[in-house]
Coordinates of C-alpha atoms in Angstrom, one line a residue:
Chain A
M789 CA -63.1 -67.6 23.4
K790 CA -61.9 -68.0 26.7
S791 CA -61.8 -71.6 28.0
K792 CA -61.5 -71.6 31.9
N793 CA -59.3 -74.8 32.9
P794 CA -57.1 -75.7 30.0
P795 CA -54.8 -78.8 30.9
E796 CA -51.4 -76.9 30.0
E797 CA -52.6 -74.5 32.4
P798 CA -52.3 -74.2 36.3
A799 CA -55.2 -73.1 38.1
H800 CA -54.1 -70.2 39.9
E801 CA -54.8 -68.1 37.1
D802 CA -58.8 -67.8 38.5
N803 CA -59.0 -70.1 42.1
F804 CA -56.0 -68.9 43.4
L805 CA -56.1 -65.5 43.4
E806 CA -60.2 -65.3 44.0
S807 CA -59.5 -67.1 47.4
S808 CA -56.4 -65.0 48.9
R809 CA -58.0 -61.7 47.2
R810 CA -60.7 -62.3 49.9
D811 CA -58.1 -62.8 52.1
F812 CA -56.2 -59.7 51.6
L813 CA -59.1 -57.5 51.7
K814 CA -60.4 -59.7 55.3
H815 CA -57.5 -58.6 57.3
S816 CA -56.1 -55.4 55.9
G817 CA -58.0 -51.7 55.9
L818 CA -58.0 -49.9 52.3
L819 CA -56.7 -46.9 54.4
T820 CA -53.4 -48.9 55.6
A821 CA -52.7 -50.6 52.5
I822 CA -52.5 -47.5 50.5
A823 CA -50.1 -46.1 53.0
F824 CA -47.4 -48.6 53.0
T825 CA -48.2 -49.3 48.7
P826 CA -45.9 -47.6 46.4
S827 CA -47.1 -45.7 43.1
P828 CA -49.1 -48.1 40.9
L829 CA -51.2 -49.6 44.2
V830 CA -51.4 -45.7 44.7
K831 CA -52.8 -45.0 41.2
A832 CA -55.6 -48.1 41.2
A833 CA -56.3 -47.6 44.8
Q834 CA -57.8 -43.5 43.8
S835 CA -59.4 -44.9 40.4
G836 CA -61.3 -47.1 42.9
L837 CA -59.7 -50.4 42.1
D838 CA -59.9 -52.5 45.4
E839 CA -59.6 -55.9 43.3
K840 CA -56.6 -54.4 41.4
I841 CA -54.8 -53.5 44.9
A842 CA -55.4 -57.0 45.9
D843 CA -54.0 -58.1 42.7
L844 CA -50.7 -56.9 42.8
Y845 CA -50.3 -58.0 46.5
E846 CA -50.6 -61.0 45.0
K847 CA -48.0 -64.2 45.4
V848 CA -48.2 -66.7 42.6
P849 CA -47.4 -70.3 43.6
V850 CA -44.6 -71.9 41.1
S851 CA -43.6 -75.7 41.4
L852 CA -39.8 -76.0 40.9
E853 CA -37.6 -78.6 40.6
V854 CA -34.0 -78.0 41.9
N855 CA -31.6 -80.6 42.3
G856 CA -33.7 -83.3 41.9
V857 CA -35.6 -81.7 44.7
K858 CA -39.2 -80.4 44.6
H859 CA -40.5 -77.2 46.0
Q860 CA -43.7 -75.7 46.0
L861 CA -43.2 -71.9 46.5
S862 CA -45.1 -68.4 47.3
I863 CA -43.6 -65.2 45.2
E864 CA -44.1 -62.1 44.0
P865 CA -43.6 -62.3 40.6
R866 CA -40.9 -59.6 40.4
V867 CA -38.6 -62.2 42.1
T868 CA -35.9 -63.8 40.3
L869 CA -34.8 -67.4 40.0
L870 CA -31.3 -65.9 41.6
D871 CA -32.9 -64.7 44.4
L872 CA -35.0 -67.5 44.5
L873 CA -32.4 -70.0 44.8
R874 CA -30.1 -67.9 47.0
E875 CA -32.5 -66.3 49.3
Q876 CA -35.5 -68.7 49.8
L877 CA -34.0 -72.3 48.8
E878 CA -30.3 -70.9 50.4
L879 CA -28.5 -72.3 47.4
T880 CA -26.0 -69.5 47.4
G881 CA -23.3 -71.6 45.0
T882 CA -25.1 -69.7 42.1
K883 CA -23.3 -66.2 42.2
K884 CA -25.2 -62.6 41.7
G885 CA -22.2 -60.7 39.3
C886 CA -24.0 -57.5 37.8
D887 CA -27.5 -58.6 37.7
H888 CA -28.2 -58.0 34.7
G889 CA -27.4 -60.3 32.2
Q890 CA -23.7 -59.1 31.1
C891 CA -21.7 -61.2 33.5
G892 CA -22.7 -64.6 33.7
A893 CA -21.7 -65.4 37.6
C894 CA -25.9 -66.5 38.0
T895 CA -25.5 -68.9 35.3
V896 CA -27.8 -71.9 36.1
H897 CA -29.5 -74.8 33.9
V898 CA -33.3 -74.7 33.2
D899 CA -34.6 -77.9 31.4
G900 CA -30.8 -79.0 30.7
H901 CA -30.4 -75.2 28.7
R902 CA -28.1 -72.7 30.3
V903 CA -29.7 -69.0 31.1
N904 CA -28.6 -65.8 33.1
S905 CA -31.1 -66.6 36.3
C906 CA -31.0 -62.9 37.2
L907 CA -32.9 -62.2 33.9
T908 CA -35.4 -64.9 34.7
L909 CA -38.4 -64.4 36.2
G910 CA -39.1 -66.8 38.8
V911 CA -43.0 -67.4 37.7
I912 CA -41.8 -68.0 34.5
V913 CA -39.9 -71.2 34.9
S914 CA -42.3 -72.7 37.2
G915 CA -43.3 -76.3 36.5
K916 CA -39.1 -76.3 35.2
K917 CA -36.2 -78.3 36.3
I918 CA -33.5 -76.3 37.4
T919 CA -29.8 -77.3 38.0
T920 CA -27.2 -75.4 40.0
I921 CA -23.3 -76.0 40.7
E922 CA -24.6 -77.5 43.7
G923 CA -26.6 -80.2 41.6
L924 CA -23.6 -81.4 39.5
A925 CA -21.4 -83.6 42.2
K926 CA -22.8 -86.8 42.7
G927 CA -22.1 -87.3 46.6
D928 CA -18.6 -86.4 47.5
Q929 CA -17.4 -87.1 43.3
L930 CA -17.3 -84.0 42.0
H931 CA -18.3 -83.7 38.3
P932 CA -15.3 -84.2 35.6
M933 CA -15.7 -80.1 35.1
Q934 CA -15.3 -79.6 38.7
E935 CA -12.5 -81.5 38.8
A936 CA -10.8 -80.4 35.7
F937 CA -10.8 -76.6 36.7
I938 CA -9.3 -77.9 40.4
K939 CA -6.7 -79.7 38.2
H940 CA -5.9 -76.5 35.5
D941 CA -6.6 -73.8 38.5
G942 CA -9.0 -72.6 36.5
F943 CA -10.0 -69.9 38.6
Q944 CA -8.2 -67.0 41.1
C945 CA -11.0 -65.2 43.5
G946 CA -14.0 -68.1 42.9
Y947 CA -16.7 -65.7 42.2
C948 CA -17.6 -66.3 38.3
T949 CA -16.5 -70.4 39.0
P950 CA -19.8 -71.7 39.8
G951 CA -21.4 -69.7 36.5
Q952 CA -18.6 -70.7 34.3
I953 CA -18.3 -74.8 35.4
M954 CA -22.1 -74.2 34.6
S955 CA -21.8 -72.6 31.3
A956 CA -19.2 -75.4 30.5
V957 CA -20.8 -78.4 31.1
A958 CA -23.6 -77.0 28.8
C959 CA -20.7 -76.4 26.1
I960 CA -19.8 -79.5 25.9
R961 CA -23.4 -81.0 25.7
E962 CA -24.2 -78.2 23.0
G963 CA -21.5 -79.7 21.2
H964 CA -19.8 -76.2 20.8
A965 CA -16.4 -77.3 22.5
N966 CA -14.9 -78.5 19.1
S967 CA -11.5 -76.3 19.6
E968 CA -9.8 -73.4 21.6
H969 CA -11.4 -71.2 19.3
E970 CA -15.2 -72.3 19.4
I971 CA -14.4 -73.0 23.2
R972 CA -13.5 -68.7 24.0
E973 CA -17.0 -68.0 21.5
Y974 CA -19.1 -69.9 23.6
M975 CA -17.9 -69.5 26.9
S976 CA -17.6 -65.4 26.4
G977 CA -20.6 -65.3 28.3
N978 CA -18.9 -65.7 31.4
I979 CA -16.6 -63.2 32.4
C980 CA -13.7 -63.7 34.5
R981 CA -12.4 -60.7 36.0
C982 CA -9.2 -62.8 37.2
G983 CA -8.2 -63.5 33.6
A984 CA -8.3 -66.8 34.0
Y985 CA -9.6 -67.9 30.6
P986 CA -6.1 -69.8 29.1
N987 CA -6.7 -72.5 32.5
I988 CA -10.7 -72.3 32.1
V989 CA -10.5 -73.3 28.2
N990 CA -7.8 -76.2 29.1
A991 CA -10.2 -77.6 31.6
I992 CA -13.0 -77.8 28.8
Q993 CA -10.7 -79.4 26.4
E994 CA -9.5 -82.0 28.7
V995 CA -12.8 -83.0 29.6
K996 CA -14.3 -82.8 25.9
E997 CA -11.2 -84.8 25.0
G998 CA -11.2 -87.6 28.2
G999 CA -14.8 -88.3 26.5
Q1000 CA -16.1 -88.5 30.1
A1001 CA -19.8 -88.2 30.0
V1002 CA -21.0 -84.5 31.5
Chain B
M1457 CA -38.1 -53.4 40.5
K1458 CA -41.6 -52.1 41.6
Q1459 CA -44.6 -54.7 42.1
F1460 CA -46.5 -55.4 38.7
Q1461 CA -49.8 -58.3 38.4
Y1462 CA -48.6 -61.1 36.4
S1463 CA -50.9 -63.4 34.7
R1464 CA -50.8 -66.1 31.8
P1465 CA -54.0 -66.1 29.6
A1466 CA -54.2 -69.7 28.6
T1467 CA -55.0 -68.7 25.3
Q1468 CA -53.6 -66.7 22.0
Q1469 CA -57.4 -65.3 21.7
A1470 CA -57.4 -64.4 26.0
V1471 CA -53.4 -62.8 25.4
I1472 CA -54.9 -60.3 22.9
D1473 CA -57.8 -59.5 25.3
A1474 CA -55.3 -59.0 28.1
I1475 CA -52.7 -56.4 26.1
N1476 CA -54.9 -54.1 25.2
K1477 CA -54.6 -52.2 28.3
P1478 CA -52.5 -49.3 29.3
G1479 CA -49.5 -50.1 31.3
T1480 CA -49.3 -54.0 30.2
K1481 CA -46.7 -55.4 28.6
I1482 CA -46.2 -59.0 27.2
I1483 CA -42.8 -61.0 28.6
A1484 CA -41.4 -63.7 26.9
G1485 CA -37.6 -64.3 27.5
G1486 CA -37.5 -61.1 29.5
T1487 CA -33.8 -60.6 28.4
N1488 CA -34.7 -56.7 27.6
L1489 CA -37.6 -56.3 29.6
V1490 CA -36.3 -57.4 33.1
D1491 CA -33.1 -55.7 32.9
L1492 CA -35.3 -52.3 31.9
M1493 CA -37.1 -53.0 34.8
K1494 CA -34.5 -53.8 37.0
R1495 CA -33.1 -50.1 36.3
G1496 CA -36.4 -48.6 36.5
V1497 CA -36.2 -47.4 33.1
T1498 CA -39.7 -49.1 32.5
A1499 CA -42.2 -50.0 35.3
P1500 CA -45.6 -51.6 33.5
D1501 CA -48.5 -52.5 35.8
K1502 CA -48.9 -55.9 34.6
L1503 CA -46.8 -58.6 32.7
I1504 CA -48.4 -61.0 30.2
D1505 CA -46.4 -64.3 30.1
I1506 CA -47.0 -65.5 26.7
N1507 CA -44.0 -68.3 26.5
H1508 CA -46.9 -71.5 26.7
L1509 CA -48.2 -70.2 23.4
P1510 CA -47.9 -72.8 20.2
L1511 CA -46.1 -70.0 18.6
K1512 CA -42.3 -72.2 18.7
N1513 CA -42.3 -73.5 15.4
I1514 CA -40.1 -73.5 12.0
S1515 CA -41.7 -75.0 8.9
I1516 CA -41.5 -74.2 5.0
G1517 CA -44.8 -72.8 4.3
K1518 CA -46.7 -71.0 1.2
G1519 CA -44.7 -67.7 1.2
G1520 CA -41.7 -69.2 2.4
L1521 CA -39.6 -70.1 5.9
Q1522 CA -41.7 -69.4 8.6
I1523 CA -40.6 -68.6 12.2
G1524 CA -42.6 -68.5 14.9
A1525 CA -42.4 -65.4 17.4
L1526 CA -41.3 -68.2 20.5
A1527 CA -38.9 -69.5 18.5
L1528 CA -35.4 -69.4 21.0
N1529 CA -32.5 -67.0 19.0
S1530 CA -30.3 -70.4 19.7
V1531 CA -32.8 -72.8 18.4
V1532 CA -33.0 -70.4 15.0
S1533 CA -29.2 -70.8 14.4
E1534 CA -28.8 -73.8 14.8
D1535 CA -32.3 -74.9 13.2
K1536 CA -31.2 -77.3 9.7
L1537 CA -34.4 -75.0 7.4
V1538 CA -33.0 -71.9 8.3
L1539 CA -29.0 -73.0 8.1
Q1540 CA -30.0 -74.4 4.7
N1541 CA -32.1 -72.0 3.2
H1542 CA -31.2 -68.8 5.1
P1543 CA -27.5 -68.9 6.7
L1544 CA -27.6 -65.3 7.0
L1545 CA -30.1 -65.8 10.0
S1546 CA -28.3 -68.3 11.6
M1547 CA -24.6 -66.0 11.1
A1548 CA -26.4 -62.8 12.6
L1549 CA -27.5 -65.0 15.8
K1550 CA -24.6 -66.6 16.7
A1551 CA -23.2 -63.2 16.4
G1552 CA -25.4 -61.4 18.8
A1553 CA -25.5 -61.3 22.7
S1554 CA -24.4 -64.4 24.8
P1555 CA -25.5 -68.2 24.8
Q1556 CA -27.5 -68.2 27.7
L1557 CA -28.9 -65.0 26.5
R1558 CA -29.9 -67.0 23.0
N1559 CA -31.1 -69.5 25.0
M1560 CA -33.9 -67.4 26.5
A1561 CA -34.4 -64.6 24.0
T1562 CA -37.2 -65.2 21.5
V1563 CA -37.9 -64.0 18.2
G1564 CA -40.6 -61.6 18.3
G1565 CA -38.9 -60.8 21.4
N1566 CA -35.2 -59.8 19.6
I1567 CA -37.4 -57.9 17.3
L1568 CA -39.5 -55.6 20.6
Q1569 CA -36.1 -55.2 21.9
R1570 CA -35.7 -51.9 22.7
T1571 CA -33.4 -49.0 20.4
R1572 CA -31.3 -47.8 23.6
C1573 CA -28.2 -46.3 23.9
A1574 CA -26.5 -45.7 27.8
Y1575 CA -28.4 -42.3 28.3
F1576 CA -31.2 -44.8 27.9
Y1577 CA -30.5 -46.6 30.6
D1578 CA -28.9 -44.2 33.1
T1579 CA -32.2 -42.4 35.0
T1580 CA -30.1 -39.9 35.6
M1581 CA -29.5 -38.2 32.3
P1582 CA -31.8 -36.4 30.0
C1583 CA -33.4 -38.7 27.1
N1584 CA -36.4 -38.1 25.2
K1585 CA -37.0 -41.8 24.5
R1586 CA -37.3 -42.8 28.2
E1587 CA -38.9 -39.4 28.9
P1588 CA -39.8 -37.7 26.2
G1589 CA -38.9 -33.8 26.3
S1590 CA -36.0 -34.4 28.5
G1591 CA -33.4 -33.5 25.7
C1592 CA -30.5 -36.3 24.7
G1593 CA -27.8 -36.6 26.5
A1594 CA -25.8 -38.5 23.4
I1595 CA -25.8 -35.0 20.9
G1596 CA -22.6 -33.9 22.6
G1597 CA -22.3 -36.3 24.9
Y1598 CA -20.5 -39.7 24.8
N1599 CA -21.9 -41.0 21.4
R1600 CA -19.3 -44.0 19.7
M1601 CA -22.1 -46.2 19.6
H1602 CA -24.4 -44.5 17.9
A1603 CA -26.3 -43.4 14.7
I1604 CA -25.1 -42.0 11.2
F1605 CA -28.1 -42.5 9.2
G1606 CA -32.0 -41.6 10.2
A1607 CA -31.3 -40.0 13.5
S1608 CA -33.3 -36.5 14.7
D1609 CA -32.0 -33.7 16.7
K1610 CA -34.0 -36.1 19.6
C1611 CA -32.7 -39.5 19.3
I1612 CA -29.3 -40.9 18.0
A1613 CA -29.6 -44.6 19.7
V1614 CA -29.2 -47.1 17.4
H1615 CA -31.5 -51.1 17.4
P1616 CA -28.6 -53.4 18.7
S1617 CA -30.5 -56.3 17.1
D1618 CA -28.4 -58.8 14.7
M1619 CA -31.3 -60.1 13.7
C1620 CA -33.2 -57.7 12.7
V1621 CA -30.1 -56.9 10.1
A1622 CA -30.2 -60.5 8.7
L1623 CA -34.2 -60.3 8.5
V1624 CA -34.5 -56.7 6.7
A1625 CA -31.9 -58.3 4.1
L1626 CA -33.8 -61.4 3.2
D1627 CA -37.3 -58.8 3.1
A1628 CA -38.9 -60.8 5.8
T1629 CA -42.3 -59.9 6.7
V1630 CA -44.1 -59.5 10.4
I1631 CA -47.2 -61.6 11.4
V1632 CA -49.0 -59.7 13.5
Q1633 CA -52.3 -60.0 15.0
S1634 CA -54.5 -58.0 16.9
K1635 CA -58.8 -58.1 17.5
K1636 CA -58.8 -57.2 14.2
G1637 CA -57.4 -60.1 12.4
T1638 CA -53.9 -60.3 11.4
R1639 CA -51.4 -57.9 9.4
R1640 CA -48.5 -58.2 7.5
I1641 CA -45.6 -55.5 8.1
P1642 CA -42.9 -55.8 5.7
F1643 CA -39.4 -56.0 7.8
A1644 CA -38.1 -52.6 6.8
D1645 CA -40.9 -50.9 7.6
F1646 CA -41.8 -52.6 11.1
H1647 CA -39.3 -50.6 12.8
R1648 CA -39.4 -46.5 12.5
L1649 CA -37.1 -43.6 12.5
P1650 CA -37.0 -41.7 16.0
G1651 CA -38.0 -38.5 14.4
E1652 CA -40.0 -36.3 16.6
H1653 CA -41.0 -39.2 18.9
P1654 CA -38.4 -41.7 19.6
D1655 CA -40.0 -43.0 22.6
L1656 CA -41.4 -45.3 19.9
D1657 CA -38.8 -48.2 18.1
N1658 CA -41.7 -49.4 16.1
N1659 CA -44.9 -49.1 14.1
L1660 CA -46.7 -52.4 16.4
A1661 CA -49.7 -51.1 17.4
A1662 CA -51.2 -51.0 20.8
G1663 CA -52.9 -54.6 21.0
E1664 CA -51.1 -56.7 18.7
L1665 CA -49.2 -59.5 19.1
I1666 CA -46.3 -60.6 17.1
L1667 CA -47.3 -64.2 15.7
G1668 CA -43.6 -64.6 13.4
V1669 CA -42.0 -63.8 10.8
E1670 CA -41.9 -64.9 7.4
I1671 CA -38.8 -65.1 4.9
P1672 CA -39.5 -65.5 1.2
D1673 CA -37.3 -68.3 -0.9
N1674 CA -34.2 -66.7 -2.6
N1675 CA -31.2 -68.0 -3.8
F1676 CA -28.8 -66.3 -1.5
A1677 CA -27.6 -69.3 0.6
K1678 CA -24.5 -69.7 -1.5
N1679 CA -23.4 -66.2 -1.3
S1680 CA -24.6 -64.6 2.3
Y1681 CA -22.5 -63.5 5.1
Y1682 CA -22.6 -61.4 8.3
L1683 CA -19.6 -59.4 9.6
K1684 CA -19.5 -57.8 13.3
I1685 CA -17.1 -55.3 14.0
R1686 CA -16.7 -54.9 17.7
D1687 CA -14.6 -53.4 20.7
R1688 CA -14.6 -57.1 22.1
Q1689 CA -14.4 -60.3 19.9
S1690 CA -17.6 -61.8 21.5
Y1691 CA -20.7 -60.7 23.3
A1692 CA -20.1 -56.9 22.4
F1693 CA -23.1 -55.0 20.3
A1694 CA -21.8 -54.0 17.2
L1695 CA -20.1 -50.7 16.2
V1696 CA -21.0 -51.8 12.5
S1697 CA -22.2 -54.4 11.4
V1698 CA -23.0 -55.7 8.0
A1699 CA -25.6 -58.6 6.4
A1700 CA -24.5 -59.3 2.8
A1701 CA -26.1 -61.7 0.4
L1702 CA -25.1 -62.2 -3.2
E1703 CA -26.6 -63.8 -6.0
L1704 CA -24.2 -64.7 -8.6
D1705 CA -23.8 -66.0 -12.5
G1706 CA -20.7 -67.0 -12.3
N1707 CA -18.6 -63.8 -11.4
T1708 CA -21.5 -61.4 -12.4
I1709 CA -23.7 -59.7 -9.9
K1710 CA -27.6 -60.8 -10.0
N1711 CA -29.1 -60.2 -7.2
A1712 CA -27.7 -58.5 -3.9
R1713 CA -29.1 -57.6 -0.4
L1714 CA -27.3 -55.3 2.1
A1715 CA -28.3 -53.9 5.5
M1716 CA -26.3 -52.5 8.4
G1717 CA -26.5 -52.8 12.0
G1718 CA -25.2 -50.5 14.7
V1719 CA -25.9 -47.3 12.2
A1720 CA -29.3 -46.5 12.8
H1721 CA -32.7 -45.9 14.7
K1722 CA -33.7 -49.4 12.8
P1723 CA -32.1 -52.1 10.6
W1724 CA -30.7 -50.1 7.9
R1725 CA -31.0 -51.6 4.8
L1726 CA -28.9 -49.9 2.0
V1727 CA -31.1 -50.7 -1.8
E1728 CA -29.0 -47.9 -3.6
A1729 CA -25.6 -49.8 -2.4
E1730 CA -27.3 -53.4 -3.9
K1731 CA -28.4 -51.5 -7.0
A1732 CA -24.9 -50.1 -7.8
L1733 CA -24.1 -54.1 -7.4
V1734 CA -26.2 -55.9 -9.7
G1735 CA -25.1 -56.6 -13.3
K1736 CA -21.2 -56.0 -11.8
T1737 CA -18.7 -58.5 -12.0
V1738 CA -17.3 -59.5 -8.5
S1739 CA -14.1 -57.7 -7.7
A1740 CA -13.0 -55.2 -4.9
E1741 CA -13.5 -52.5 -6.8
T1742 CA -17.3 -53.1 -7.1
F1743 CA -17.7 -53.2 -3.3
N1744 CA -15.4 -50.2 -2.8
I1745 CA -17.7 -48.5 -5.3
A1746 CA -20.8 -50.3 -3.2
A1747 CA -19.8 -49.3 0.0
Q1748 CA -19.0 -45.6 -0.9
I1749 CA -22.8 -45.1 -2.2
A1750 CA -23.7 -46.7 1.2
I1751 CA -22.9 -43.9 3.3
Q1752 CA -23.5 -41.1 1.3
G1753 CA -25.5 -38.8 3.9
A1754 CA -24.3 -40.5 6.9
K1755 CA -23.6 -37.8 9.7
T1756 CA -21.9 -38.3 12.5
Y1757 CA -21.5 -36.5 15.8
G1758 CA -18.0 -36.7 17.0
G1759 CA -17.6 -40.3 18.9
N1760 CA -18.8 -41.8 15.8
D1761 CA -16.7 -40.0 13.3
F1762 CA -14.6 -43.2 12.6
K1763 CA -18.0 -45.0 11.5
L1764 CA -17.5 -42.7 8.3
K1765 CA -14.3 -44.9 7.5
L1766 CA -15.9 -48.3 9.7
A1767 CA -18.7 -48.6 7.9
P1768 CA -17.3 -48.5 4.4
A1769 CA -14.6 -51.1 4.9
T1770 CA -17.2 -53.5 6.4
I1771 CA -19.7 -53.7 4.0
T1772 CA -16.5 -54.2 1.5
E1773 CA -15.3 -56.7 3.8
A1774 CA -18.6 -58.5 4.0
L1775 CA -19.1 -58.5 0.2
K1776 CA -15.8 -59.9 0.1
H1777 CA -16.8 -63.2 2.4
A1778 CA -20.1 -63.2 0.4
S1779 CA -18.4 -63.5 -2.6
G1780 CA -16.0 -65.9 -1.9
L1781 CA -13.2 -63.2 -3.3
V1782 CA -11.7 -63.9 0.4

């Protein structure tokens, strides 16, 4: 049984696609489309599936709240949250390291939980609240974890640092910073090629023991 | 990454209608799929987002503990019912991936992650799993991580999940739904061996959606242990891992479950070794005997010869921890 517009579902599934599909077909000839399209599209065209071509070109509406600011965006489904943050919202604090979920440089919080933004598609987190490294400080006042990283020299080149700090904040919030061993285990998703690990652990321990709200 | 269509059908029924089409894949956490799409290993025409479906619950049902397919790995690993009834599952989940990935990965996605190796990922190399008929780069190549049980001359990759090793040890059942209705698949039969078709990792039929898993009640909670041996202490795939669960009557083993990860194309249950434990007294010698039985029939490929020693040693050690001997 299909229900057309259930309350939890944004209406784009039906309405948005319909209107923009019309626009697309109006503004572009099929041959031009085929000449500039990747192979799945050509395949679709060969099977005479004009509608499918149109669909493949669609951008999907996405609404996000990033660091307290609401954004209405229109993105290709293949755009990752990482690229969306860096390229479209110009929030370049979040870093692209391996781009395959192995290094943690891209760590951000989605609805308060730390994730790898490089493996998160933007369309999937539509409607959610994102916090990046730019969202931790309150004006000129650094977040306690940022202060602690500076105090303990928790970095050398600094490239992994935004991810380390986002992960470190989550590590304390989750209740996984109760010992050096636990901190190391729960920070294992963040690689530091400079090897600043001992100082990172010290910074996290200080914030944890200081009992400040993170 | 190639372009694809994205759709979020509103209901479970609409999802099941949508996934029956060729070139269509489900996306949940995306931790494996998006990675494979970025590398060009897989290129679906359409992704069906199921994250909004109501399949996140963890509850006690008639057949045991039920865990929804969309429950996050991190949530399951810290769930009270899981910790109380099946701590082995929690231990296995916490040994897997990183905290960030566990916050994204779902139970259904963990089960359906590809059995894979570095040659599967490298699109410049032959791989029968990625491109049937192209050959196997790992046989005669770099095969340190690879299978010692149940492999074929077509593929020697291993299933990298830790969660699945615990679930196969705990006699779980995978519950799936399609247009034909629901179907229950014993966990041990869910994944398949490579044989002539390493492109197929499991027995899920086209058009089937995983609803969740069910773990029957047992008496293993007190004496279970998950031991994972890897090249670094955390956030790495297993060279070898062992899920061990014992039911003890004093010093006597009443019931036993053993499974291994990192050794086969599927989570590898060790039924003969379990039989060798039942009725015996808890001792290092009992465990050694079972461990030797466990690796009978193992075959190595050069780079992974060390697993012939590592695997039984890991079994013995896991059993010592589970039984309280250490």
